[in-house]
Short mmCIF file of C-alpha atoms in Angstrom, two decimals:
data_model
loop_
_atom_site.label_atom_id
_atom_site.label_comp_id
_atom_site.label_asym_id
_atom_site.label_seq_id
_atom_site.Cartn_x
_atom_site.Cartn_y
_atom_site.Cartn_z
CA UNK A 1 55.62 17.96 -65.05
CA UNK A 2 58.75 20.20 -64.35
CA UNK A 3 58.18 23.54 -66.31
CA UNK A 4 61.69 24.52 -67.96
CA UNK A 5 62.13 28.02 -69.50
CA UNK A 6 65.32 29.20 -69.98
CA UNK A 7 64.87 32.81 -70.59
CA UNK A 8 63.99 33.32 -66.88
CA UNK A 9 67.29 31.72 -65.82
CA UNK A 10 68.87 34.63 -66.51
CA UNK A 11 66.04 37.43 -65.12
CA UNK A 12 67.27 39.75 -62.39
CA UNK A 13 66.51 38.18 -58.97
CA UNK A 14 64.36 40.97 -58.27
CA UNK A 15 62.60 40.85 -61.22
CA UNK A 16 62.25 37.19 -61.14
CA UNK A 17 60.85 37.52 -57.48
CA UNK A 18 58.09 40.28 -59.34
CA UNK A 19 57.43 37.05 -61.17
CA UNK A 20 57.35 35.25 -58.09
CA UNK A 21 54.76 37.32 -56.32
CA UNK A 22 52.43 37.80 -59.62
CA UNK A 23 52.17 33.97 -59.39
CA UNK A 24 53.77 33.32 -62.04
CA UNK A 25 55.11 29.39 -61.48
CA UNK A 26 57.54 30.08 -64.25
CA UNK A 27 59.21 32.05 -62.05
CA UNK A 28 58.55 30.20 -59.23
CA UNK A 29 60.41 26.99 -61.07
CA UNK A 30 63.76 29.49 -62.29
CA UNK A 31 64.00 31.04 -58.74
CA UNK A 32 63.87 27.19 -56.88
CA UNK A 33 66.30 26.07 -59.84
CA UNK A 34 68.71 29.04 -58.98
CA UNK A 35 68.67 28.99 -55.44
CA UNK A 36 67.77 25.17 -54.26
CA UNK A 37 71.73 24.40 -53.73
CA UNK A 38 72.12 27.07 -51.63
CA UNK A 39 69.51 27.14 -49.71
CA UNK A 40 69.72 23.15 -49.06
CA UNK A 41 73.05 23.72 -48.40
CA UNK A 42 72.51 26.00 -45.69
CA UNK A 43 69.68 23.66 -44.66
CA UNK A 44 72.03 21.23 -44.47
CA UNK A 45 74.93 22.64 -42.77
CA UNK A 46 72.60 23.35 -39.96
CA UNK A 47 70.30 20.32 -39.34
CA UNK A 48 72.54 17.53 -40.60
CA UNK A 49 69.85 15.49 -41.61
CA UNK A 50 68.86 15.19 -45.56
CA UNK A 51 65.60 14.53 -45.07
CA UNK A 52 65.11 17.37 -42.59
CA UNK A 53 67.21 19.64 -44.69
CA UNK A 54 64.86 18.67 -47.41
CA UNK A 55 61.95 19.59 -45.74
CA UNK A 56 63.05 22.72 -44.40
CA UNK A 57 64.28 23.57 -47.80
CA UNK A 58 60.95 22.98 -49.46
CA UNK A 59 59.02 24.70 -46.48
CA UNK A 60 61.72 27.97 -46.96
CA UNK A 61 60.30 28.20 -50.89
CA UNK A 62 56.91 27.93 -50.57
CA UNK A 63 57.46 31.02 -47.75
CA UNK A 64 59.48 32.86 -50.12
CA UNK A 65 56.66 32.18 -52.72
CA UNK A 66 54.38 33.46 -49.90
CA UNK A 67 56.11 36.54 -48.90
CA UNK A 68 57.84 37.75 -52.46
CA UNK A 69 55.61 40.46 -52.90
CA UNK A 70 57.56 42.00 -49.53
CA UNK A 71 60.47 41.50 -50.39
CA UNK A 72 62.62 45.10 -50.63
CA UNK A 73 65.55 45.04 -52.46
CA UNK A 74 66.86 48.19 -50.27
CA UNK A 75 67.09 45.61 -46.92
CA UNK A 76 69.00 42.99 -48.94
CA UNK A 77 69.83 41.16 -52.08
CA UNK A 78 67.70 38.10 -52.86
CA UNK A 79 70.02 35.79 -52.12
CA UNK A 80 70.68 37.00 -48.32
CA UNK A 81 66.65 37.48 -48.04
CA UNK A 82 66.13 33.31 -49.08
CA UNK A 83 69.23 32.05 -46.72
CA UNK A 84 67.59 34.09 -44.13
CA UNK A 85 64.36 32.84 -44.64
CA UNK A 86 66.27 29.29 -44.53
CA UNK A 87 67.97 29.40 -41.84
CA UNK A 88 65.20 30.47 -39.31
CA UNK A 89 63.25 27.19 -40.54
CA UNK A 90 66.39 25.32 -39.95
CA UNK A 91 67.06 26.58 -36.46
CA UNK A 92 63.41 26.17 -35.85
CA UNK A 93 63.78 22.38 -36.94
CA UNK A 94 66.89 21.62 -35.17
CA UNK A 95 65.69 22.81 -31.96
CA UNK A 96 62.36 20.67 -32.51
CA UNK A 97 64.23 17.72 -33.20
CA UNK A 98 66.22 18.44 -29.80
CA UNK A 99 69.27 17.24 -31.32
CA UNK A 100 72.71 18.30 -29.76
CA UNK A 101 74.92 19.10 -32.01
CA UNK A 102 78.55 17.91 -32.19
CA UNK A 103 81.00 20.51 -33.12
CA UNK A 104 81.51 20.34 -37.25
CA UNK A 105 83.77 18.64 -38.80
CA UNK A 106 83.27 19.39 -42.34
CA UNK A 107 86.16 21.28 -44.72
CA UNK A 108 83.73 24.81 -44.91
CA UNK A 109 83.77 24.75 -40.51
CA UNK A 110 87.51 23.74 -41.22
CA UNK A 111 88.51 26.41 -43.15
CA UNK A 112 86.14 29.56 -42.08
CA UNK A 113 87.42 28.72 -38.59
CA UNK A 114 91.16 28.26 -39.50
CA UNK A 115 93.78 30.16 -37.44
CA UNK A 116 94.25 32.07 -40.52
CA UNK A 117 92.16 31.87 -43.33
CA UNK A 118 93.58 33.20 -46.61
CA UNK A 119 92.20 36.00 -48.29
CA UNK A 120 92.68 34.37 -52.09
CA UNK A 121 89.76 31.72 -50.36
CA UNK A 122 87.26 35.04 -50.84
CA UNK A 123 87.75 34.20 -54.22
CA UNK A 124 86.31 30.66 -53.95
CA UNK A 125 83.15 32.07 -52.59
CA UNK A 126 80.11 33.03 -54.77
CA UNK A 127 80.35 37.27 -55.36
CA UNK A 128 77.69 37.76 -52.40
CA UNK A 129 79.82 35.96 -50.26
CA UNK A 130 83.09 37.08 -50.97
CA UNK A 131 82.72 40.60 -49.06
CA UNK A 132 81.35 38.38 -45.98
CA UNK A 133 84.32 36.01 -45.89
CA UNK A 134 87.01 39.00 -46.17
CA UNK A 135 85.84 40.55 -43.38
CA UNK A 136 85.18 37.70 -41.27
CA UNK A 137 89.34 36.46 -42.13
CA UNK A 138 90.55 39.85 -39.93
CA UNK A 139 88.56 38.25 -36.55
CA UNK A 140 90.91 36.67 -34.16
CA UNK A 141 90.21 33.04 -34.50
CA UNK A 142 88.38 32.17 -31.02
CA UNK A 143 85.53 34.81 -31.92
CA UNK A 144 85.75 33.90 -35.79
CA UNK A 145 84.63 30.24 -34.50
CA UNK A 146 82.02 31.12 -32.33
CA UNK A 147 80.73 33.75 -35.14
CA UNK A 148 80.54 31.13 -37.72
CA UNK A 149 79.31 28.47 -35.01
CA UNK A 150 76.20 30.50 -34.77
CA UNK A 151 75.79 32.24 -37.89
CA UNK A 152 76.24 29.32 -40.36
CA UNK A 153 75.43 26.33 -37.52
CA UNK A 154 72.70 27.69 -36.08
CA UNK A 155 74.59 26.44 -32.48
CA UNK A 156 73.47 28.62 -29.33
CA UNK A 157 76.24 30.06 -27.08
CA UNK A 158 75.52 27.26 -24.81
CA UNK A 159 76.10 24.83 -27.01
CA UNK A 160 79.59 26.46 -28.65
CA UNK A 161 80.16 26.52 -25.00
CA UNK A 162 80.03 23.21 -24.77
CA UNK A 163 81.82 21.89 -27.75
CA UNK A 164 84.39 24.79 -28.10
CA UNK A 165 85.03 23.96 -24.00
CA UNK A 166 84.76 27.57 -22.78
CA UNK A 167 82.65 29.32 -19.86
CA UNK A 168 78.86 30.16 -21.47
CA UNK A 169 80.17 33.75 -20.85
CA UNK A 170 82.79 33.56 -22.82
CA UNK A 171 81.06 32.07 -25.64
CA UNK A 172 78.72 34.47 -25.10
CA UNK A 173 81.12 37.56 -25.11
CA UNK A 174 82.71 35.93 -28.36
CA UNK A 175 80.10 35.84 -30.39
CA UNK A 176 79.15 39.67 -29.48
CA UNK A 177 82.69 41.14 -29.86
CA UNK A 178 83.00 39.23 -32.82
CA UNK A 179 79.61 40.19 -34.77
CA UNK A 180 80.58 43.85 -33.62
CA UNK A 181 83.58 43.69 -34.94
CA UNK A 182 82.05 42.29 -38.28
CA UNK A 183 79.56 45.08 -38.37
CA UNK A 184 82.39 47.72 -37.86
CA UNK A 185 84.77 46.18 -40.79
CA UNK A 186 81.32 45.92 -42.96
CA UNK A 187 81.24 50.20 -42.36
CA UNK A 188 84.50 50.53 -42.84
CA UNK A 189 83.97 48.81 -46.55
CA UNK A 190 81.32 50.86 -47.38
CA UNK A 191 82.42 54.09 -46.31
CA UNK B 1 62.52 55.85 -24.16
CA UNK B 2 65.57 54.05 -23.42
CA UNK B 3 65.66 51.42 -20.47
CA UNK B 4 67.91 52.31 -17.62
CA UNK B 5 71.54 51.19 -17.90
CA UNK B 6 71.70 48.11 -15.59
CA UNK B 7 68.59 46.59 -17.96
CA UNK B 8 70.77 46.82 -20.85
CA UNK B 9 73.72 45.07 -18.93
CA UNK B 10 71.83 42.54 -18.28
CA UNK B 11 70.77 41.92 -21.71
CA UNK B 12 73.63 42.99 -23.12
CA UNK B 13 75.73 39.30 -23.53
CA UNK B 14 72.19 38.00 -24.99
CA UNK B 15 71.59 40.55 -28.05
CA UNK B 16 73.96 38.51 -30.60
CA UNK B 17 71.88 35.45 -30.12
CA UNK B 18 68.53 37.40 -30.04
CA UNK B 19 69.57 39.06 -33.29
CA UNK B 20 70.68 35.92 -35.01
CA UNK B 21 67.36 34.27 -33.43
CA UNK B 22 69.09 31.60 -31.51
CA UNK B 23 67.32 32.21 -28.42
CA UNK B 24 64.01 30.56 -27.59
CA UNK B 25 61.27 30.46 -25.33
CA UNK B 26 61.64 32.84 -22.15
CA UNK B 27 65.45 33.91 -23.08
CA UNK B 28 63.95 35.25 -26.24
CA UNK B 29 60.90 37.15 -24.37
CA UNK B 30 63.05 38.80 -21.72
CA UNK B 31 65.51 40.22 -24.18
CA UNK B 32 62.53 40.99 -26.54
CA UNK B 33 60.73 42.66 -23.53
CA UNK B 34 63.60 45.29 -23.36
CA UNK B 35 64.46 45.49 -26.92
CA UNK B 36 61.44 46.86 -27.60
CA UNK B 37 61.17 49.24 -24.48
CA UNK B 38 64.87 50.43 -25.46
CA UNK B 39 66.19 52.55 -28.85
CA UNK B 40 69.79 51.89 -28.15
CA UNK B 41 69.43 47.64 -27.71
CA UNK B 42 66.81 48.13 -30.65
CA UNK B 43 69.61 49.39 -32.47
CA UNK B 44 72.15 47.22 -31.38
CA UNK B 45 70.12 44.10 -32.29
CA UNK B 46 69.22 45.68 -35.94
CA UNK B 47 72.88 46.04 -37.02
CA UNK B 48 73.63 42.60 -35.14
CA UNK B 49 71.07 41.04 -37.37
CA UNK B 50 72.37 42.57 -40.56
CA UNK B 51 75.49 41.67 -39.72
CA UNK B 52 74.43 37.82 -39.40
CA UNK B 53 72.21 38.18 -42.82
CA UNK B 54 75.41 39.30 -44.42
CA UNK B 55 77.21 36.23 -43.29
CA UNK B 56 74.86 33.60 -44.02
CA UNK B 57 75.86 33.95 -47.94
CA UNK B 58 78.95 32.19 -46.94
CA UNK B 59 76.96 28.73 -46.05
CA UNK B 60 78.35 25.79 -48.40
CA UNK B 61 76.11 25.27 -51.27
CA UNK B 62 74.96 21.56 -51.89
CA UNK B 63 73.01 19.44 -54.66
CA UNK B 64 69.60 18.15 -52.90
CA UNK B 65 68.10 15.01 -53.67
CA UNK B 66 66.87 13.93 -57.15
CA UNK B 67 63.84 15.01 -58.05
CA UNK B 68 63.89 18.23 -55.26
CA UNK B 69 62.68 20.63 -57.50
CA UNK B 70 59.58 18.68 -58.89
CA UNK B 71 58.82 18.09 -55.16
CA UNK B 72 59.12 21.84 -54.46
CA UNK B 73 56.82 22.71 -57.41
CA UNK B 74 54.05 20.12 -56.74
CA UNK B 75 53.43 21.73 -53.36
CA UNK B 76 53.76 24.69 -54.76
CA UNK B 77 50.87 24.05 -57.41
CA UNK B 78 49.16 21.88 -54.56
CA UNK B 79 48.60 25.24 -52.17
CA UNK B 80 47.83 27.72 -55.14
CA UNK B 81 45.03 25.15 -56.22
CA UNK B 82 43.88 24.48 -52.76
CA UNK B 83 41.00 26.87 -51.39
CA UNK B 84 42.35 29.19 -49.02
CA UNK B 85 40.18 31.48 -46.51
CA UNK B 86 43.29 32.68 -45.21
CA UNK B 87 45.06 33.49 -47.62
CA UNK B 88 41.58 35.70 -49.26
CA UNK B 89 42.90 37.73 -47.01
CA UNK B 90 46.28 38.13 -47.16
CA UNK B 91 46.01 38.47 -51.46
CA UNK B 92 43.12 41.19 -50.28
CA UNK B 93 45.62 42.93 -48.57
CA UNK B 94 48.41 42.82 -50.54
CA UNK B 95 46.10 43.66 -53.79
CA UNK B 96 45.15 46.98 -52.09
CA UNK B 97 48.14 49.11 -52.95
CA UNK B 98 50.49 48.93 -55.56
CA UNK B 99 53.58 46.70 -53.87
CA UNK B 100 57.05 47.60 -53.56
CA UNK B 101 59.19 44.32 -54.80
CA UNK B 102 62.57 46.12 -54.86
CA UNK B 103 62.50 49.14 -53.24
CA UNK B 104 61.87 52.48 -55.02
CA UNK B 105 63.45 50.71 -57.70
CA UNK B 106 60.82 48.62 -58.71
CA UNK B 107 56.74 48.43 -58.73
CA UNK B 108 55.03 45.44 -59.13
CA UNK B 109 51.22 46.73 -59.72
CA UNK B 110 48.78 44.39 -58.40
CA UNK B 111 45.55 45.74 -58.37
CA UNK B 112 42.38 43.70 -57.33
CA UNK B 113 41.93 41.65 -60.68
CA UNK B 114 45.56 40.67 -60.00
CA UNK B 115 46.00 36.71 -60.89
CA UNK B 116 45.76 34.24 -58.33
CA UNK B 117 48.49 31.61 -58.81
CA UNK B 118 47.96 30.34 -62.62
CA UNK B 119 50.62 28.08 -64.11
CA UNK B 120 51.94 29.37 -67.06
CA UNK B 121 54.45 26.49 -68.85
CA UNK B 122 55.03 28.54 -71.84
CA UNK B 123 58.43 30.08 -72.48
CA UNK B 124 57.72 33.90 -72.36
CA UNK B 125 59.58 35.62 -75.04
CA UNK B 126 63.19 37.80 -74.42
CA UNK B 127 64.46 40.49 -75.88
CA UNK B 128 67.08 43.35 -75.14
CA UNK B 129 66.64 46.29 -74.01
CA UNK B 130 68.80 48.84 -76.02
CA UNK B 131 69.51 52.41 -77.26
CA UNK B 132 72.23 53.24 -79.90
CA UNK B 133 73.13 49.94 -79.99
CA UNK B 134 74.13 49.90 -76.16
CA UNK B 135 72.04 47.06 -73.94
CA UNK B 136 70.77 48.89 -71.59
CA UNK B 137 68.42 45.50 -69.87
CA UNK B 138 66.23 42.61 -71.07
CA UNK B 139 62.60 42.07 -71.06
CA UNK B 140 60.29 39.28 -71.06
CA UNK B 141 56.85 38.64 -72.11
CA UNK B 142 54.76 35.88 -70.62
CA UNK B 143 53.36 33.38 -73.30
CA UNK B 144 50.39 32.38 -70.67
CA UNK B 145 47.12 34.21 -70.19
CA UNK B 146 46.84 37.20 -68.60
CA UNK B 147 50.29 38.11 -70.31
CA UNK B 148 52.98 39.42 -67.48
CA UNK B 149 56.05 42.18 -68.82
CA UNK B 150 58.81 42.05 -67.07
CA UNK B 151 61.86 44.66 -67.03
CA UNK B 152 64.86 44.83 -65.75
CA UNK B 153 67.34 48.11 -66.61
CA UNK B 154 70.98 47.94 -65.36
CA UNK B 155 72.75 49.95 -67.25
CA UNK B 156 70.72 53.12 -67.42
CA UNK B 157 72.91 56.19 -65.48
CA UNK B 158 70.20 58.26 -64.41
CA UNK B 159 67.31 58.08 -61.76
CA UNK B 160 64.05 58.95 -61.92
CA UNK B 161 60.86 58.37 -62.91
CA UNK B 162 59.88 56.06 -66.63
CA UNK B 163 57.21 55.27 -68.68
CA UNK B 164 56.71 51.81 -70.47
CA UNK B 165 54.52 50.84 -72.92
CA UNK B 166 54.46 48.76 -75.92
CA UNK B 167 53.03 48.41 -79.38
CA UNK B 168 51.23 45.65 -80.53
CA UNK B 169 51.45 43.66 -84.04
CA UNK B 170 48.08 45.54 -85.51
CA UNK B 171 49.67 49.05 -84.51
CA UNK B 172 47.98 49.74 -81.32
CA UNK B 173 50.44 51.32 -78.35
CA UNK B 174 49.52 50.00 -74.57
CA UNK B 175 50.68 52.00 -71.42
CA UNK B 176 51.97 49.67 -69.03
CA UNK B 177 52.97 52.08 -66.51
CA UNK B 178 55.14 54.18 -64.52
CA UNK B 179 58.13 52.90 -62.43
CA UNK B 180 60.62 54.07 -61.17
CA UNK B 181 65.15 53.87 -61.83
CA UNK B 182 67.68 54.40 -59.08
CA UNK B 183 71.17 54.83 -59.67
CA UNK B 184 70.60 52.98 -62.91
CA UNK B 185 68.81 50.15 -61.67
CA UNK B 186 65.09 49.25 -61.94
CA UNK B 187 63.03 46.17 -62.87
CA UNK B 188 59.25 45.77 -62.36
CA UNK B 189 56.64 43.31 -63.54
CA UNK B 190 52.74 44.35 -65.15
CA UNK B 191 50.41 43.55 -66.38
CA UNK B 192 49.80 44.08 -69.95
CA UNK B 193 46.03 43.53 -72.03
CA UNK B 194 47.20 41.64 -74.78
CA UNK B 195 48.78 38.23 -75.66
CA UNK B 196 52.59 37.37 -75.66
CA UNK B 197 52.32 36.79 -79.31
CA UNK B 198 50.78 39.90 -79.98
CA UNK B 199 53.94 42.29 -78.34
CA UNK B 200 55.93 43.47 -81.13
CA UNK B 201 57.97 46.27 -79.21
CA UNK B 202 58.53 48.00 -75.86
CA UNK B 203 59.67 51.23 -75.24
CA UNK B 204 60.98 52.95 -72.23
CA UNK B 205 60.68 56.39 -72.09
CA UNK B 206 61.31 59.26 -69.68
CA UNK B 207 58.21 61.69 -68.23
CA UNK B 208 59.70 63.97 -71.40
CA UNK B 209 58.58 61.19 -73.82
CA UNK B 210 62.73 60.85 -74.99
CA UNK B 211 63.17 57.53 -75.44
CA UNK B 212 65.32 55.97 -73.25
CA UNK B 213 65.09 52.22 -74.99
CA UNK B 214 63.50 50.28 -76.98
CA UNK B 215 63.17 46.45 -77.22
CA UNK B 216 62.08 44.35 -80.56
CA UNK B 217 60.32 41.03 -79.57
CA UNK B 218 61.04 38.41 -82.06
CA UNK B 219 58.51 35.52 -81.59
#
């Protein structure tokens, strides 16, 4: 029987991961009803599949179920904390399934990788996400790609290598200059 | 210690997909074998991997399959209800000590009588938290047994430390507990030795005993 209380839909995530930990499968059913699009979309956008995505989706909330009670609020929001948590499971499951990966063609690899994103797109992403996507719009567009190749795609540097046609060193050297470049715009921001 | 400089060339093009965990096998336990011999890769790798958290909020959302969250929930309920050696131990551990959820902003107290998973279907009761009219947060009352507060202040402009407690239907006043409010922010969860039904108000208050809010629980 699905357990529906509406209250909790609009806790605090922290709170409602306090919930969470207690046991409390009120909580439990809110948090899965607030984050289950993103984190299956994530699933998703990694493993392509969506019955794996499924399963890796479900596996990624019974671990946040498992682990709530260490969650810190000072190392992340919730929401970065659960795609984290997601992602892992979904590289973990892509690599088991030994699938190579074609180089995306969906509209989010489309426009996060375009030669030059707009900044009035940061306003199509959800608040968390709007910082992210600013900052990622001032990379030059061959690291951008490999950054997003590997951070949202889960693809190794050998495999952007492969479908972005580039040396492994370059794709290598990409994806480093680019997340240092990320990390210095993120200080910049909140200095 | 920090490794010699030629180790961390060699590891160098590796530590982006080491920090975003892309690397497997032996790849991952060479770079792992210096990172952790080696402060300044350490470092490298920590703000690498913050970096990547930071960007995985901008993954496309999408609408699983019918039925997901039922599935989710009946393995959910399926491993609380199961017997669990393993896990005696991990809820022994994490009962020990009182359990930071959300930094020094919040405490979630779970002692050793703590619950182990128990549904609770009920709607737990809202109400705001407020003082002079102003909404300073929201709390919740579990309807199931044992009855779970939860509180969440956001609008409070002071840090430090609180006291809650609440006052029953008959008259009697329960201390919940301390916690503690950062910049404004705090929210906590405890556990609280009376029904849902039976909370008529909660009060937040600093170590002074001002009141900082109060919230009126309608049931």
């Amino acid at each position: 029987m699905r357990s529906r209380t509406p209250a909790l839909d609009h806790v605090a995530d922290d709170a409602l991961l306090a919930g969470v930990a207690l046991g409390d499968d009120a909580c439990v059913g809110a948090f899965v009803r607030r984050y289950q699009r993103r984190l299956f979309g994530l699933a998703l956008t990694i493993v392509g599949d969506v019955g794996v995505a499924e399963d890796v989706t479900q596996e990624a909330f019974l671990r946040i179920v498992r682990h709530a009670a260490a969650y810190d609020v000072r190392r992340g929001a919730a929401s970065t904390w659960a795609l984290t948590i997601t992602r892992h499971l979904a590289i973990d499951a892509l690599r088991l399934r030994r699938a190579i990966p074609t180089a995306p063609d969906d509209q989010v690899f489309a426009t996060l990788a375009s030669p030059a994103p707009s900044p009035e797109d940061a306003a199509t992403q959800s608040d968390d996400a709007a910082p992210a996507w600013l900052a990622l719009a001032q990379l030059p567009q061959e690291q951008r790609r490999c950054v997003v190749l590997a951070v949202i795609y889960g693809r190794t540097a050998a495999e952007i290598a492969e479908s972005e046609s580039i040396p492994l060193g370059t794709a290598k050297s990409r994806l480093r200059l680019g997340l240092a470049r990320l990390r210095d715009l993120v200080a910049q921001e909140t200095s | 210690m920090t490794s010699s400089p030629l180790e961390c060339d060699e590891v160098r093009d590796d530590l982006a997909e080491f920090a975003l965990g892309l690397l497997s096998g032996r790849e991952r336990a060479r770079v792992l074998d210096h990172v952790v011999s080696c402060s300044t890769c350490r470092h490298e790798v920590e703000s690498l991997t913050a970096v990547g958290d930071r960007l995985v909020t901008l993954a496309p959302s999408s609408d699983p399959p019918t039925d997901f969250e039922t599935r989710v929930l009946e393995r959910y309920r399926a491993n609380a209800a199961a017997p669990r050696r393993g896990r005696g131990r991990e809820l022994g551990l994490v009962a020990a000590a009182l359990v930071l959820v959300a930094g020094a902003t919040a405490l979630v107290v779970r002692g050793p009588h703590a619950p182990a998973p128990v549904a609770g279907h009920d709607t737990p009761l809202s109400a705001t938290l407020a003082a002079d009219g102003h909404a300073l947060g929201h709390l919740w009352v579990s309807a199931s047994v044992p009855t779970w507060i939860y509180v969440s202040l956001d609008d409070a402009s002071w840090s430090g430390t609180v006291w809650c407690s609440v006052t029953l239907r008959d008259g009697r006043t329960l201390d919940v507990g301390a916690f503690a409010v950062h910049h404004g922010h705090g929210a906590w969860a405890a556990r609280v030795a009376a029904t849902g039904r039976e909370v008529r108000e909660a009060r937040i208050t600093d170590v002074a005993g001002h009141v900082i809010a109060t919230a009126t629980v309608s049931t």
